[in-house]
PDB file of C-alpha atoms in Angstrom:
ATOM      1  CA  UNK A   1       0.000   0.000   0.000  1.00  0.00           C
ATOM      2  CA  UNK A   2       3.038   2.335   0.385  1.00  0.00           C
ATOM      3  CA  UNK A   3       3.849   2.104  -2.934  1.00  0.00           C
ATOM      4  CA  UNK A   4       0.357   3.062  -4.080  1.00  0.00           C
ATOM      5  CA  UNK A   5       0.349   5.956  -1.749  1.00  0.00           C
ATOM      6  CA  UNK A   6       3.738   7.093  -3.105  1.00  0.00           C
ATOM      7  CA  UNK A   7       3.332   6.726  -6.509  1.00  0.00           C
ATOM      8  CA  UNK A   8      -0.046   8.458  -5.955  1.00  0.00           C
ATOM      9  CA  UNK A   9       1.598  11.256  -4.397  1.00  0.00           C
ATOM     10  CA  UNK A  10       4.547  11.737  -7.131  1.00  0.00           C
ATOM     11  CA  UNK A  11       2.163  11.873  -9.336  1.00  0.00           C
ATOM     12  CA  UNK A  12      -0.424  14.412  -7.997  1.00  0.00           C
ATOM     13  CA  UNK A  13       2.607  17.170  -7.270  1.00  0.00           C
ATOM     14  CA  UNK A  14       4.077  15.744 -10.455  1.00  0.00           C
ATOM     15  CA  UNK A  15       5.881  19.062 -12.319  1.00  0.00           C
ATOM     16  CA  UNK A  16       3.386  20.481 -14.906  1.00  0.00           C
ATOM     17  CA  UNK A  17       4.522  21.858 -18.487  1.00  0.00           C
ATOM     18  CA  UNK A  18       3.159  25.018 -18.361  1.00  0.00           C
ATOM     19  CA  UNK A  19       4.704  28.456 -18.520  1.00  0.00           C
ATOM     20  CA  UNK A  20       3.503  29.113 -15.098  1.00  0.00           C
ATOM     21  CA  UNK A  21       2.090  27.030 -12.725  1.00  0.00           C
ATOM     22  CA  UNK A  22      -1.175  28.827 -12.124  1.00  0.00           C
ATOM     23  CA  UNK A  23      -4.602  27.956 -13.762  1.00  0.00           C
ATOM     24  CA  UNK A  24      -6.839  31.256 -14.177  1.00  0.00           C
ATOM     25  CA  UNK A  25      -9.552  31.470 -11.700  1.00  0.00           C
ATOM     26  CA  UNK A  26     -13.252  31.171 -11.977  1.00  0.00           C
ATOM     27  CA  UNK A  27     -13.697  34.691 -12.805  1.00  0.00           C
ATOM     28  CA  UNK A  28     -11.031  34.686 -15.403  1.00  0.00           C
ATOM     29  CA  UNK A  29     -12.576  31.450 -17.502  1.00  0.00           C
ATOM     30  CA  UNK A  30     -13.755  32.212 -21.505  1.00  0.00           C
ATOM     31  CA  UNK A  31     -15.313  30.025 -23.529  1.00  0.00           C
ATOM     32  CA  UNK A  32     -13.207  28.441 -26.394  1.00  0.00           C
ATOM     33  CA  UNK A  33     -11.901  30.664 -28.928  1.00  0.00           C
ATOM     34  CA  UNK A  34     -12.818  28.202 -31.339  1.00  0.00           C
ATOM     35  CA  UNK A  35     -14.402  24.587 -31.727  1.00  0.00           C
ATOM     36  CA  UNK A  36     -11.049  22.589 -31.591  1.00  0.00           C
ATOM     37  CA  UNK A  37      -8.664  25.086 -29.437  1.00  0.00           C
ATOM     38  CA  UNK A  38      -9.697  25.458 -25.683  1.00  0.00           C
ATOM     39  CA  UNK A  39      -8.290  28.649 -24.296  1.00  0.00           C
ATOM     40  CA  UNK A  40      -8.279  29.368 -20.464  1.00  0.00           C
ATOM     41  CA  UNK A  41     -11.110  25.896 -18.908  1.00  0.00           C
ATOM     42  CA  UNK A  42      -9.681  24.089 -16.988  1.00  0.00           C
ATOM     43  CA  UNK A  43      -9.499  20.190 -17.901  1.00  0.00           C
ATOM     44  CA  UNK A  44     -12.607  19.284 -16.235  1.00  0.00           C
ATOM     45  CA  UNK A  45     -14.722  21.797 -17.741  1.00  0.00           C
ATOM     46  CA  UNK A  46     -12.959  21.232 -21.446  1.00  0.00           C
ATOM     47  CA  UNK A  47     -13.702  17.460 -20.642  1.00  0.00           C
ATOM     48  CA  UNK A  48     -17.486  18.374 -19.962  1.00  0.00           C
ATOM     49  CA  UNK A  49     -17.672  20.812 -22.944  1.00  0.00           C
ATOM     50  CA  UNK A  50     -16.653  18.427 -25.383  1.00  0.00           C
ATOM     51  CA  UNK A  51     -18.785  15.977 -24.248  1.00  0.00           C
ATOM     52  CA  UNK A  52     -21.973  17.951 -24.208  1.00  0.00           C
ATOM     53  CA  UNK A  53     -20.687  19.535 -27.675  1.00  0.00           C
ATOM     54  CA  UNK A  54     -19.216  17.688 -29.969  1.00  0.00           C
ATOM     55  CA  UNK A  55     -19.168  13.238 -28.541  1.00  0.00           C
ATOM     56  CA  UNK A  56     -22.675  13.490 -27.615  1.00  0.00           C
ATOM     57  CA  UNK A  57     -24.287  14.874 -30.582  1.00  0.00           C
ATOM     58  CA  UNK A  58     -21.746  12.460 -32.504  1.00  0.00           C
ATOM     59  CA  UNK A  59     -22.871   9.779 -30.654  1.00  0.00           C
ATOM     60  CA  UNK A  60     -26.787  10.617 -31.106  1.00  0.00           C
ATOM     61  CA  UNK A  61     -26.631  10.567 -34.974  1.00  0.00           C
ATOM     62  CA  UNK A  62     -24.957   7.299 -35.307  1.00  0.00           C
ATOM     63  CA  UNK A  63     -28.064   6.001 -33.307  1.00  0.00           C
ATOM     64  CA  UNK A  64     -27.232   6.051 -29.182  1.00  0.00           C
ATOM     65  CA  UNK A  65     -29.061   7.682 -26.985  1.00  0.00           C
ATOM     66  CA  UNK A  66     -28.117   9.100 -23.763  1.00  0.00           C
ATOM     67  CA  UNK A  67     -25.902  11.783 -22.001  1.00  0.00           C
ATOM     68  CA  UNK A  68     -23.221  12.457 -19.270  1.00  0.00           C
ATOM     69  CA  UNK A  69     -20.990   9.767 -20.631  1.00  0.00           C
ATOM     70  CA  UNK A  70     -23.291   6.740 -21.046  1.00  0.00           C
ATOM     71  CA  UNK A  71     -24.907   6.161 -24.358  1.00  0.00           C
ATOM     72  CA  UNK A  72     -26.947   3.337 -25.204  1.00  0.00           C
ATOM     73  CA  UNK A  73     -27.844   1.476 -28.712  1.00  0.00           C
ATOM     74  CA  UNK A  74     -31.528   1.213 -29.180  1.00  0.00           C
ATOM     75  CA  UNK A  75     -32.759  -2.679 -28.955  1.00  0.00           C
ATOM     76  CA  UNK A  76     -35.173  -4.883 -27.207  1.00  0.00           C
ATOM     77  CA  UNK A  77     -33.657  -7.535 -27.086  1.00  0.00           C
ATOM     78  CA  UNK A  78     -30.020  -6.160 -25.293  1.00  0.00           C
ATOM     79  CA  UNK A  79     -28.185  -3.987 -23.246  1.00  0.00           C
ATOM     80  CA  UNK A  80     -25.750  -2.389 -25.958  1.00  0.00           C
ATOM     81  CA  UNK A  81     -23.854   0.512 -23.683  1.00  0.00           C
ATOM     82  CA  UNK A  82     -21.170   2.933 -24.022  1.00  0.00           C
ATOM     83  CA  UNK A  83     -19.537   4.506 -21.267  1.00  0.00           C
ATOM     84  CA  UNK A  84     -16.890   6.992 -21.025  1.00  0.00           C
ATOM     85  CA  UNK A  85     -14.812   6.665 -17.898  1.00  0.00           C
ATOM     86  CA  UNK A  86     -12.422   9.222 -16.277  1.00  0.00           C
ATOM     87  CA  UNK A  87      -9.365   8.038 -14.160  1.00  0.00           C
ATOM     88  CA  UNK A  88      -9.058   8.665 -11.019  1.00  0.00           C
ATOM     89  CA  UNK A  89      -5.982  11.278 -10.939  1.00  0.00           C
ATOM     90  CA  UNK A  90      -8.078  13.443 -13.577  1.00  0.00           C
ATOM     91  CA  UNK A  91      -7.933  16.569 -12.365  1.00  0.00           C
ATOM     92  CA  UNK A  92      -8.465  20.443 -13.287  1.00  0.00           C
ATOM     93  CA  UNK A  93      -4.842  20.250 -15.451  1.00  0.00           C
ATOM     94  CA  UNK A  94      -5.875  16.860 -17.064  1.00  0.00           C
ATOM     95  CA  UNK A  95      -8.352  14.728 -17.651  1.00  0.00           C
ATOM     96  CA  UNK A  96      -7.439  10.799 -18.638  1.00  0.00           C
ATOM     97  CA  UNK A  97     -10.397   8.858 -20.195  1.00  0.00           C
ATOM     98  CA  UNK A  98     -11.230   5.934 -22.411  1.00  0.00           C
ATOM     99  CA  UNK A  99     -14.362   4.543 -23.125  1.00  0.00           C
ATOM    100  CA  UNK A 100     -16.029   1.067 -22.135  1.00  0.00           C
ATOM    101  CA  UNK A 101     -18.044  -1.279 -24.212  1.00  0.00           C
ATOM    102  CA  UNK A 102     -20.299  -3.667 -22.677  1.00  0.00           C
ATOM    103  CA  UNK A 103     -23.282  -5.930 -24.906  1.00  0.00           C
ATOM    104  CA  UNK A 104     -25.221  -8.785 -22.893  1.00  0.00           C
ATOM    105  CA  UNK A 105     -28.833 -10.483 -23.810  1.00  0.00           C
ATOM    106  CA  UNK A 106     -31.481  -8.409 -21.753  1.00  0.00           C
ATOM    107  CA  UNK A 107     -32.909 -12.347 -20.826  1.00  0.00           C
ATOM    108  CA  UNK A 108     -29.317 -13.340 -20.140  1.00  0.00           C
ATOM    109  CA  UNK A 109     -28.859 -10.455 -18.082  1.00  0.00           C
ATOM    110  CA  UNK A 110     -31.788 -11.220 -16.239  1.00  0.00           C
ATOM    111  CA  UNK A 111     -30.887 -15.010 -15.684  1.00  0.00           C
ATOM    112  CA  UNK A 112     -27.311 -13.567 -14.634  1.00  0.00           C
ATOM    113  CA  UNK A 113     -28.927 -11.083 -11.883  1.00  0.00           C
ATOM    114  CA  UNK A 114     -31.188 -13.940 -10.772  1.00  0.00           C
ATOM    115  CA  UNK A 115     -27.676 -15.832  -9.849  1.00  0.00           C
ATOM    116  CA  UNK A 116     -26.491 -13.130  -8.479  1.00  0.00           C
ATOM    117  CA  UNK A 117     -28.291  -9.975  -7.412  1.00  0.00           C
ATOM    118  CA  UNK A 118     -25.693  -8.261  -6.566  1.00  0.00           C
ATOM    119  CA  UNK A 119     -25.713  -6.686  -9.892  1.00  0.00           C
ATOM    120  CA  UNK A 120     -28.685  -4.928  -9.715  1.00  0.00           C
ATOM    121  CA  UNK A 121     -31.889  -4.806 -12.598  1.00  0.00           C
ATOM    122  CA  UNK A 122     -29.307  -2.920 -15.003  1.00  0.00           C
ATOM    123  CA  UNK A 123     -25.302  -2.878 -16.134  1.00  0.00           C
ATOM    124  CA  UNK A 124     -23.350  -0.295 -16.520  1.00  0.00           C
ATOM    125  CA  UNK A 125     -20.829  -0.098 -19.051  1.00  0.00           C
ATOM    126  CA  UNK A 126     -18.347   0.773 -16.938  1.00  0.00           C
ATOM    127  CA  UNK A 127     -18.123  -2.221 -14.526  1.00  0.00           C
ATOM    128  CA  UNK A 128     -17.136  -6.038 -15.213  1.00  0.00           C
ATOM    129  CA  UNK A 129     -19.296  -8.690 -15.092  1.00  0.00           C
ATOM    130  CA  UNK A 130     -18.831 -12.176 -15.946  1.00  0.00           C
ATOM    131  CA  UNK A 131     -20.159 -14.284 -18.852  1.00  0.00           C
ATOM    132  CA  UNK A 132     -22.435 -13.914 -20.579  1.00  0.00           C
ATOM    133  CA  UNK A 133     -21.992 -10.527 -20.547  1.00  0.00           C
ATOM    134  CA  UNK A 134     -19.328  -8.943 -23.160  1.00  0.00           C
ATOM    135  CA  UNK A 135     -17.493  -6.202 -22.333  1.00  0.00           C
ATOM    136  CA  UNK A 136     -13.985  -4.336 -23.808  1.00  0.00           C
ATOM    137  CA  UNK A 137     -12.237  -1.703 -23.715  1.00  0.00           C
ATOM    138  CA  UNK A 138     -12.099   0.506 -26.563  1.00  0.00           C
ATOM    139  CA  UNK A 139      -8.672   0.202 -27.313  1.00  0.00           C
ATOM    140  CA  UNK A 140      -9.127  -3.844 -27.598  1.00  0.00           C
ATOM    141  CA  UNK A 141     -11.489  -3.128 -30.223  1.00  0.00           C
ATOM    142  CA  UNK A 142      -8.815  -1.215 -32.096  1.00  0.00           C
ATOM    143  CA  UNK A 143      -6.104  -2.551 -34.735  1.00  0.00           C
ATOM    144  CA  UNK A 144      -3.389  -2.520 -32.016  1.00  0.00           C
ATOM    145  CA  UNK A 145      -5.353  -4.062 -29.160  1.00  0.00           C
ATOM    146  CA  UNK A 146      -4.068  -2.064 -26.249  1.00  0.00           C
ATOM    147  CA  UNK A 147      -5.726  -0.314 -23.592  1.00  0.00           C
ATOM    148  CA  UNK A 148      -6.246   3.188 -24.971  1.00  0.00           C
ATOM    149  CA  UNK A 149      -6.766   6.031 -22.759  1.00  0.00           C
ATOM    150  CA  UNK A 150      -7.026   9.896 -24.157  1.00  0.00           C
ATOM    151  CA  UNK A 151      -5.632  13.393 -22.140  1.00  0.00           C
ATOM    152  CA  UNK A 152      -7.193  16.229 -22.202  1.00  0.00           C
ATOM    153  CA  UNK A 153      -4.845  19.137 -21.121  1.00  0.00           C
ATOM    154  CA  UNK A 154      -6.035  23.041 -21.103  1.00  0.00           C
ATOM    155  CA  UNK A 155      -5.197  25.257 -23.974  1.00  0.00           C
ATOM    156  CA  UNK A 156      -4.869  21.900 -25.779  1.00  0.00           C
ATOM    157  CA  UNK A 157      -6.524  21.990 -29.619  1.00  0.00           C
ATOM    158  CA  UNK A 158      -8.731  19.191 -29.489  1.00  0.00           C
ATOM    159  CA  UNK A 159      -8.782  18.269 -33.139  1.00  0.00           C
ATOM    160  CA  UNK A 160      -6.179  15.502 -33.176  1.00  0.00           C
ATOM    161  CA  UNK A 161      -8.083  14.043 -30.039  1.00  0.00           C
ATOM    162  CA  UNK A 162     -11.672  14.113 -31.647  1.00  0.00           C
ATOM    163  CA  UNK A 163     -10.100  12.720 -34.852  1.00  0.00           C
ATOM    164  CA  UNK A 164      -8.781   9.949 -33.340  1.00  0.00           C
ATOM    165  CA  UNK A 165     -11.554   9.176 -30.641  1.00  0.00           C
ATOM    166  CA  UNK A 166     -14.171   9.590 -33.775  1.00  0.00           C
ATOM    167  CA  UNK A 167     -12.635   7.098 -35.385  1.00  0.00           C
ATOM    168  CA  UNK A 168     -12.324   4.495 -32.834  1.00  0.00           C
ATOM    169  CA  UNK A 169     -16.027   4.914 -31.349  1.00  0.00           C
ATOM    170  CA  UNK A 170     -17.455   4.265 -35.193  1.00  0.00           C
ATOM    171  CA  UNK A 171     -14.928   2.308 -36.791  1.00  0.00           C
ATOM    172  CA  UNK A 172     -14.376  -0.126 -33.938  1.00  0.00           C
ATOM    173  CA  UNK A 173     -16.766   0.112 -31.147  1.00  0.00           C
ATOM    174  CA  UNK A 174     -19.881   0.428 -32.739  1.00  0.00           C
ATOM    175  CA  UNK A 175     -19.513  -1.904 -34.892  1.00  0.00           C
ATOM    176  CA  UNK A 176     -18.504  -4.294 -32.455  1.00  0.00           C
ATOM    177  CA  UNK A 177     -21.490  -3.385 -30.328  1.00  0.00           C
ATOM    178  CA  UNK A 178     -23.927  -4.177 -33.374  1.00  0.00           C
ATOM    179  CA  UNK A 179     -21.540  -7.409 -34.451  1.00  0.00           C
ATOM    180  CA  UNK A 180     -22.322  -8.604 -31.302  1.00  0.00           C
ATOM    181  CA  UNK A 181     -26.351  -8.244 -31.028  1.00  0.00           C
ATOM    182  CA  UNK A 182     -26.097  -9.770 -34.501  1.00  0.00           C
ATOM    183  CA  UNK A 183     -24.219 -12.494 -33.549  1.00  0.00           C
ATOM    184  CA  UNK A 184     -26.586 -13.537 -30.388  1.00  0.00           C
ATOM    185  CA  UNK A 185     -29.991 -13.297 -32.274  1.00  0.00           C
ATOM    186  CA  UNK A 186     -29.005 -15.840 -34.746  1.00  0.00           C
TER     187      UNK A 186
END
């Protein structure tokens, strides 16, 4: 546990590459200056804005529903989720996510809650749970197979970043998502 708590603590007073070490305050925040450069947010709020701004409506006309980082494919017949999720040492001068991918039968789900009701009446995409349920990471999805996490810094342009994150949520995960409700209704 040491080690955690020293790693953990190297890390949060880590040395940041900025030309000062100050973030603006509250009072001195603007909006972005434009849709891929954020100017003085802080990670959390650039994380939020881009979210609410440009993944969600991406997200929404490619057929999910849903908001605040977890989107859902429309079926009756499964739980096809999508769930963004933040690490823990995000904070206001970065934000780490990827995103998590989770497909399951909604009558195998209920068998597997029936086993054990621990899991409650719904998943969430963020959490593991064992078979029948299928979940990944997004990066596993992805030509290289490796966990895949994206960092959001302030004053960062955010082009490169949606590019890339574009790419893997509709070249990859969704259709893995819809790959695997096919696969399970035949």
């Amino acid at each position: 546990m040491t080690h955690f708590a020293d790693a953990w603590t190297a890390w949060r007073f880590r040395r940041r590459n900025r030309p000062d070490d100050s973030l603006p305050s509250s009072s001195d925040r603007a909006a972005t200056q434009d849709a891929d450069t954020t100017t003085s947010l802080t990670a959390q709020e650039v994380y939020a804005q881009l979210m609410k701004d440009r993944i969600a409506p991406l997200l929404r006309t490619n057929g999910l529903i849903g908001s605040g980082g977890r989107f859902s494919l429309k079926s009756e017949t499964h739980w096809a989720l999508l769930g963004f999720q933040k690490s823990a040492y995000s904070d206001r001068s970065e934000v780490r996510f990827t995103v998590n991918v989770l497909v399951v039968g909604r009558d195998e789900w209920n068998e597997l809650v029936v086993r054990e009701p621990h899991h409650g009446p719904n998943p969430t995409p963020t959490i593991t749970y064992p078979a029948p349920v299928r979940n990944e990471r997004i990066g596993q999805l992805t030509e290289d197979r490796a966990d895949k996490w994206w960092r959001i810094n302030p004053g960062q342009d955010l082009g490169l970043l949606m590019s890339d994150l574009q790419s893997d949520l509709l070249e990859s995960a969704l259709p893995w998502m819809r790959q695997q409700i096919a696969a399970s209704t035949q």
